[in-house]
Tab-separated table of C-alpha atoms in Angstrom:
chain	number	residue	atom	x	y	z
A	1	MET	CA	0.000	0.000	0.000
A	2	LEU	CA	2.740	2.481	0.968
A	3	GLN	CA	6.261	2.508	-0.456
A	4	VAL	CA	8.680	5.157	0.789
A	5	ARG	CA	11.872	5.304	-1.256
A	6	ASP	CA	14.993	7.357	-0.440
A	7	LEU	CA	13.006	10.046	1.367
A	8	THR	CA	15.288	12.960	2.211
A	9	ILE	CA	13.693	15.969	3.922
A	10	SER	CA	15.583	19.256	4.221
A	11	PHE	CA	14.648	22.624	5.696
A	12	ARG	CA	15.878	25.992	4.527
A	13	SER	CA	18.039	27.862	7.040
A	14	ALA	CA	20.328	30.894	7.083
A	15	GLY	CA	23.251	28.614	6.235
A	16	GLY	CA	21.481	26.764	3.416
A	17	ARG	CA	19.645	23.464	3.356
A	18	VAL	CA	19.741	21.314	6.488
A	19	ALA	CA	18.708	17.662	6.045
A	20	VAL	CA	16.645	16.155	8.870
A	21	THR	CA	16.172	12.727	7.241
A	22	ARG	CA	18.401	10.892	4.760
A	23	LYS	CA	17.224	8.264	2.275
A	24	VAL	CA	14.474	6.796	4.474
A	25	SER	CA	12.959	3.705	2.811
A	26	PHE	CA	10.286	1.294	4.022
A	27	ASP	CA	7.115	-0.497	2.890
A	28	LEU	CA	3.734	-0.829	4.577
A	29	ALA	CA	1.144	-3.364	3.441
A	30	ALA	CA	-2.627	-3.296	3.957
A	31	GLY	CA	-3.462	-4.453	7.477
A	32	GLU	CA	0.152	-4.193	8.615
A	33	ARG	CA	0.987	-2.313	11.819
A	34	LEU	CA	4.384	-0.619	11.772
A	35	GLY	CA	5.871	0.806	14.963
A	36	VAL	CA	8.347	3.645	14.364
A	37	VAL	CA	10.604	4.176	17.384
A	38	GLY	CA	13.595	6.293	18.336
A	39	GLU	CA	14.542	9.242	20.505
A	40	SER	CA	13.107	12.717	19.963
A	41	GLY	CA	14.747	14.397	16.972
A	42	CYS	CA	15.275	11.209	14.972
A	43	GLY	CA	12.875	12.171	12.167
A	44	LYS	CA	9.809	10.082	13.031
A	45	THR	CA	7.148	12.805	13.061
A	46	VAL	CA	8.555	14.731	10.096
A	47	THR	CA	8.419	11.535	8.030
A	48	GLY	CA	4.731	11.117	8.872
A	49	LEU	CA	4.006	14.750	8.014
A	50	ALA	CA	5.817	14.366	4.690
A	51	ILE	CA	3.592	11.424	3.744
A	52	LEU	CA	0.520	13.615	4.239
A	53	GLY	CA	2.110	16.618	2.514
A	54	LEU	CA	1.789	18.780	5.625
A	55	LEU	CA	5.295	20.249	5.705
A	56	PRO	CA	5.564	23.971	4.782
A	57	ALA	CA	6.185	24.113	1.047
A	58	ARG	CA	8.218	27.337	1.045
A	59	THR	CA	10.865	26.164	3.497
A	60	THR	CA	10.914	22.395	2.920
A	61	TYR	CA	12.618	20.297	0.262
A	62	VAL	CA	11.370	16.730	-0.158
A	63	GLU	CA	13.396	14.342	-2.299
A	64	GLY	CA	12.598	10.721	-3.068
A	65	ARG	CA	9.262	9.025	-3.659
A	66	ILE	CA	6.206	8.301	-1.519
A	67	LEU	CA	4.028	5.798	-3.391
A	68	PHE	CA	0.492	5.220	-2.087
A	69	ASN	CA	-1.249	2.452	-4.062
A	70	GLY	CA	1.127	3.233	-6.919
A	71	THR	CA	0.559	7.026	-6.887
A	72	ASP	CA	3.518	9.257	-6.041
A	73	LEU	CA	2.190	11.645	-3.405
A	74	THR	CA	5.145	14.013	-3.801
A	75	ARG	CA	3.998	14.874	-7.352
A	76	LEU	CA	0.274	15.372	-6.714
A	77	PRO	CA	-1.316	18.844	-6.974
A	78	ALA	CA	-2.656	20.349	-3.757
A	79	ALA	CA	-6.322	19.767	-4.689
A	80	ARG	CA	-5.778	16.051	-5.302
A	81	MET	CA	-3.793	15.726	-2.078
A	82	ARG	CA	-6.673	17.259	-0.115
A	83	GLU	CA	-8.958	14.518	-1.449
A	84	ILE	CA	-6.613	11.828	-0.135
A	85	ARG	CA	-5.780	13.537	3.162
A	86	GLY	CA	-8.343	12.568	5.787
A	87	ARG	CA	-10.168	10.094	3.531
A	88	ASP	CA	-7.518	7.571	2.460
A	89	ILE	CA	-4.707	8.685	4.774
A	90	ALA	CA	-5.398	10.176	8.195
A	91	MET	CA	-3.186	11.279	11.054
A	92	ILE	CA	-3.587	11.431	14.807
A	93	PHE	CA	-1.510	14.425	15.848
A	94	GLN	CA	0.697	14.496	18.904
A	95	GLU	CA	-0.666	17.622	20.608
A	96	PRO	CA	-4.487	17.847	20.459
A	97	MET	CA	-4.751	21.293	22.082
A	98	THR	CA	-2.930	22.882	19.145
A	99	ALA	CA	-4.541	20.650	16.497
A	100	LEU	CA	-8.147	21.313	17.561
A	101	ASP	CA	-9.849	24.631	16.750
A	102	PRO	CA	-10.879	26.345	20.021
A	103	VAL	CA	-13.890	28.184	18.521
A	104	PHE	CA	-15.782	25.099	17.257
A	105	THR	CA	-17.285	22.252	19.247
A	106	VAL	CA	-15.572	18.897	18.959
A	107	GLY	CA	-18.692	17.476	17.278
A	108	GLU	CA	-18.549	20.142	14.568
A	109	GLN	CA	-14.875	19.421	13.923
A	110	ILE	CA	-15.337	15.656	13.723
A	111	GLY	CA	-18.444	16.078	11.547
A	112	GLU	CA	-16.607	18.467	9.231
A	113	ALA	CA	-13.982	15.787	8.561
A	114	TYR	CA	-16.788	13.429	7.506
A	115	ARG	CA	-18.749	15.975	5.402
A	116	THR	CA	-15.592	17.002	3.538
A	117	HIS	CA	-15.331	13.562	1.945
A	118	PHE	CA	-18.923	12.236	1.963
A	119	PRO	CA	-22.279	13.763	0.883
A	120	ALA	CA	-23.941	14.010	4.285
A	121	SER	CA	-26.230	16.455	6.070
A	122	ARG	CA	-25.207	18.178	9.299
A	123	ALA	CA	-27.579	15.936	11.248
A	124	GLU	CA	-26.056	12.787	9.775
A	125	ALA	CA	-22.536	14.107	10.386
A	126	ARG	CA	-23.460	14.807	14.008
A	127	GLU	CA	-24.713	11.239	14.480
A	128	ARG	CA	-21.497	9.945	12.947
A	129	ALA	CA	-19.486	12.160	15.299
A	130	ILE	CA	-21.379	10.852	18.348
A	131	ALA	CA	-20.786	7.266	17.228
A	132	ALA	CA	-17.083	8.009	16.722
A	133	LEU	CA	-16.805	9.514	20.215
A	134	HIS	CA	-18.498	6.436	21.657
A	135	GLN	CA	-16.134	4.192	19.689
A	136	VAL	CA	-13.063	5.745	21.319
A	137	GLY	CA	-14.507	5.368	24.812
A	138	ILE	CA	-15.666	8.901	25.676
A	139	PRO	CA	-18.524	8.797	28.216
A	140	LEU	CA	-21.741	10.710	27.472
A	141	PRO	CA	-20.827	11.265	23.798
A	142	GLN	CA	-24.061	13.205	23.047
A	143	ARG	CA	-23.059	15.787	25.657
A	144	ARG	CA	-19.354	15.883	24.804
A	145	CYS	CA	-20.200	16.389	21.138
A	146	ASP	CA	-21.431	19.918	21.930
A	147	GLU	CA	-18.492	20.911	24.121
A	148	TYR	CA	-15.397	22.891	23.151
A	149	PRO	CA	-11.824	21.552	23.367
A	150	HIS	CA	-10.987	23.624	26.466
A	151	GLN	CA	-13.855	21.946	28.335
A	152	LEU	CA	-12.305	18.509	27.950
A	153	SER	CA	-9.395	16.896	29.746
A	154	GLY	CA	-6.139	16.198	27.916
A	155	GLY	CA	-7.025	12.530	27.587
A	156	MET	CA	-10.452	13.300	26.155
A	157	ARG	CA	-8.983	15.759	23.654
A	158	GLN	CA	-6.593	13.054	22.493
A	159	ARG	CA	-9.507	10.656	22.001
A	160	VAL	CA	-11.352	13.355	20.018
A	161	MET	CA	-8.339	13.502	17.685
A	162	ILE	CA	-8.472	9.722	17.289
A	163	ALA	CA	-12.221	9.854	16.560
A	164	MET	CA	-11.631	12.540	13.910
A	165	ALA	CA	-8.968	10.393	12.241
A	166	LEU	CA	-11.089	7.224	12.286
A	167	ILE	CA	-14.459	8.624	11.183
A	168	CYS	CA	-13.720	8.218	7.445
A	169	GLU	CA	-12.203	4.730	7.949
A	170	PRO	CA	-8.920	5.551	6.156
A	171	LYS	CA	-6.782	2.944	4.430
A	172	LEU	CA	-3.648	4.267	6.164
A	173	LEU	CA	-3.584	5.748	9.657
A	174	ILE	CA	-0.501	7.590	10.921
A	175	ALA	CA	-0.644	7.766	14.718
A	176	ASP	CA	1.870	10.187	16.247
A	177	GLU	CA	2.129	9.367	19.965
A	178	PRO	CA	-1.646	8.761	20.223
A	179	THR	CA	-1.564	7.409	23.792
A	180	THR	CA	0.823	9.907	25.419
A	181	ALA	CA	-1.793	11.844	27.437
A	182	LEU	CA	-3.881	8.825	28.403
A	183	ASP	CA	-3.899	6.776	31.572
A	184	VAL	CA	-3.005	3.105	31.401
A	185	THR	CA	-6.598	1.813	31.196
A	186	VAL	CA	-7.628	4.160	28.387
A	187	GLN	CA	-4.297	3.553	26.657
A	188	ALA	CA	-5.114	-0.153	26.511
A	189	GLN	CA	-8.581	0.618	25.109
A	190	ILE	CA	-7.126	2.812	22.354
A	191	THR	CA	-4.429	0.330	21.350
A	192	ASP	CA	-7.058	-2.421	21.247
A	193	LEU	CA	-9.268	-0.173	19.092
A	194	LEU	CA	-6.468	0.574	16.617
A	195	ARG	CA	-5.463	-3.086	16.428
A	196	GLU	CA	-9.076	-4.182	15.891
A	197	LEU	CA	-9.566	-1.553	13.155
A	198	SER	CA	-6.452	-2.759	11.386
A	199	MET	CA	-7.495	-6.410	11.494
A	200	ARG	CA	-11.174	-5.802	10.661
A	201	ALA	CA	-10.888	-3.207	7.903
A	202	GLY	CA	-7.373	-3.926	6.643
A	203	THR	CA	-6.225	-0.462	7.702
A	204	ALA	CA	-2.465	-0.010	7.604
A	205	LEU	CA	-1.132	1.599	10.782
A	206	MET	CA	2.048	3.635	11.155
A	207	PHE	CA	2.465	3.974	14.914
A	208	ILE	CA	5.026	6.628	15.956
A	209	THR	CA	5.875	6.218	19.624
A	210	HIS	CA	8.495	6.143	22.375
A	211	ASP	CA	6.625	3.369	24.199
A	212	LEU	CA	8.157	0.043	23.196
A	213	GLY	CA	5.554	-1.771	25.289
A	214	VAL	CA	2.785	-0.369	23.072
A	215	VAL	CA	4.770	-1.449	20.000
A	216	ALA	CA	5.048	-4.988	21.396
A	217	GLU	CA	1.285	-5.187	21.987
A	218	THR	CA	0.051	-3.409	18.863
A	219	CYS	CA	2.483	-3.701	15.961
A	220	THR	CA	3.615	-6.470	13.638
A	221	ARG	CA	6.838	-4.759	12.554
A	222	MET	CA	9.250	-2.271	14.109
A	223	LEU	CA	11.240	0.450	12.362
A	224	THR	CA	14.047	2.004	14.411
A	225	MET	CA	15.149	5.504	13.377
A	226	TYR	CA	18.244	7.352	14.535
A	227	ALA	CA	19.458	10.799	13.463
A	228	GLY	CA	17.174	10.869	10.422
A	229	GLU	CA	18.024	7.378	9.166
A	230	VAL	CA	16.399	3.951	9.388
A	231	VAL	CA	18.888	1.788	11.301
A	232	GLU	CA	16.794	-1.382	11.706
A	233	ASP	CA	13.633	-2.781	10.101
A	234	ALA	CA	12.410	-6.146	11.397
A	235	PRO	CA	9.368	-8.130	12.580
A	236	VAL	CA	8.457	-6.856	16.035
A	237	ASP	CA	9.258	-10.055	17.959
A	238	ASP	CA	12.672	-10.376	16.326
A	239	ALA	CA	13.481	-6.719	16.927
A	240	LEU	CA	12.494	-6.879	20.602
A	241	LEU	CA	14.096	-10.208	21.459
A	242	ARG	CA	17.072	-10.272	19.075
A	243	PRO	CA	18.010	-6.709	18.079
A	244	ARG	CA	20.783	-6.531	15.490
A	245	HIS	CA	21.646	-2.830	15.747
A	246	PRO	CA	23.335	-1.445	18.899
A	247	TYR	CA	20.912	1.488	19.019
A	248	THR	CA	17.839	-0.762	19.074
A	249	SER	CA	19.497	-2.831	21.806
A	250	GLY	CA	20.287	0.331	23.772
A	251	LEU	CA	16.660	1.465	23.652
A	252	LEU	CA	15.474	-1.920	24.913
A	253	ARG	CA	18.069	-2.087	27.703
A	254	SER	CA	16.985	1.378	28.881
A	255	LEU	CA	13.510	0.079	29.752
A	256	PRO	CA	12.974	-0.208	33.521
A	257	GLY	CA	12.212	-3.735	34.727
A	258	LEU	CA	11.269	-5.503	37.915
A	259	ALA	CA	13.682	-8.440	37.670
A	260	LYS	CA	16.772	-6.626	38.988
A	261	ARG	CA	16.515	-4.369	42.004
A	262	ARG	CA	18.897	-1.684	43.220
A	263	GLU	CA	20.988	-1.779	40.083
A	264	GLN	CA	21.847	1.149	37.867
A	265	LEU	CA	19.494	1.477	34.908
A	266	PRO	CA	21.446	1.177	31.635
A	267	SER	CA	21.295	4.209	29.376
A	268	ILE	CA	22.684	5.372	26.046
A	269	PRO	CA	25.433	7.988	26.621
A	270	GLY	CA	25.335	11.319	24.840
A	271	ARG	CA	22.507	12.652	22.699
A	272	VAL	CA	21.239	12.634	19.129
A	273	PRO	CA	23.458	14.896	16.956
A	274	LEU	CA	21.862	18.052	15.619
A	275	PRO	CA	20.903	18.328	11.943
A	276	GLY	CA	23.841	19.728	10.014
A	277	GLN	CA	26.301	18.290	12.532
A	278	MET	CA	26.083	14.617	11.630
A	279	PRO	CA	29.306	12.591	11.920
A	280	PRO	CA	30.606	10.771	8.836
A	281	GLY	CA	29.854	7.084	8.452
A	282	CYS	CA	27.666	5.556	11.152
A	283	ARG	CA	25.763	8.356	12.853
A	284	PHE	CA	25.541	6.330	16.072
A	285	GLN	CA	29.254	5.542	16.373
A	286	GLN	CA	30.048	8.301	18.908
A	287	ARG	CA	27.527	6.789	21.353
A	288	CYS	CA	28.137	3.131	20.518
A	289	GLY	CA	30.194	0.813	22.712
A	290	HIS	CA	30.740	-1.514	19.753
A	291	ALA	CA	32.212	1.101	17.382
A	292	ARG	CA	35.408	0.206	15.496
A	293	PRO	CA	37.473	2.156	12.899
A	294	PRO	CA	35.511	0.703	9.935
A	295	CYS	CA	32.357	2.297	11.386
A	296	ALA	CA	33.654	5.664	10.137
A	297	GLY	CA	32.887	4.490	6.594
A	298	GLU	CA	29.578	4.742	4.784
A	299	GLN	CA	26.836	2.513	6.216
A	300	THR	CA	24.045	1.038	4.109
A	301	LEU	CA	20.719	-0.466	5.148
A	302	ALA	CA	21.386	-4.071	4.154
A	303	ASP	CA	19.325	-7.272	4.196
A	304	ILE	CA	20.834	-9.659	6.748
A	305	GLU	CA	17.888	-12.057	7.167
A	306	ALA	CA	14.496	-12.639	5.604
A	307	GLN	CA	12.335	-9.540	6.229
A	308	ARG	CA	15.146	-7.859	8.173
A	309	ARG	CA	17.386	-4.904	7.303
A	310	VAL	CA	20.102	-3.334	9.472
A	311	ARG	CA	22.404	-0.341	9.005
A	312	CYS	CA	25.497	-1.713	10.789
A	313	ILE	CA	28.594	-3.365	9.297
A	314	ARG	CA	29.059	-5.422	12.492
A	315	ALA	CA	25.479	-6.724	12.633
A	316	ALA	CA	26.442	-10.294	11.684
A	317	GLU	CA	29.059	-10.613	14.448
A	318	LEU	CA	27.376	-8.866	17.371
A	319	HIS	CA	25.170	-10.666	19.918
A	320	LEU	CA	23.141	-7.883	21.494
A	321	PRO	CA	20.762	-8.080	24.467
A	322	GLY	CA	17.088	-7.436	23.807
A	323	ALA	CA	13.994	-6.892	25.927
A	324	VAL	CA	14.686	-10.235	27.591
A	325	ALA	CA	18.437	-10.431	28.204
């Protein structure tokens, strides 16, 4: 359904173009659930925005191809892209308070998303909005439908965003940290809802998150991004139990557990390099305990197993700990 090929995104700055992603490539099939993980600043959200064509055109340069059912989205006119956005591809944004319009009720905003793509009256759109609010677990949906975003809690606003994204039953759903503001019980309800939608309707899900536990429960495949590059692409169980890239292993080892008490929690030293200040060769080498002189050379995302790609020249020789050491 979705084929991203050599996606390089750059922003204009006073010093010229600054690349924030470099040659990102991955596929997403109908019904597949892809978890995209990595630290903040690794290019996860900007990749999702590029797929929807939501990056500012005057200051952004997008190179590569984004094929959706064979159509290159990077070459579509704005009017055609508006027909696809919301109907065939929808996004759950990370911060609902800035994504929702404060002067319209949540029911009007959800109903507008439906009426934009389907011939429906306001009354029918309102009923659809109420049903969508009920679907995402909001109590008293008839009442909440007529309330404004500031009258709702952060968790409810996040669920309104999810309802708005789901109302048109898109073929591809990009979820950018959709469970961040939710408590554990509601988080489980939302992940179950997204998983059920994917299995029932064949909706492809691109799940951008920092929560590897949610990835383990929801996704079928995991894509690890670091410093604007894909460093590992593997089935979720393989990635969690047998990571082949040191960065993926470092993320998993940083998870707190209950098995070992009063021991120092492992962490990845340093921080993600800033755009425009990327080291040559492997971008993770300065933080990697397995780095060797050859790591200063160019790294490619190579197939090392069936359905598995890794950007590390030492992947075949390293035995890295995963979620279960």
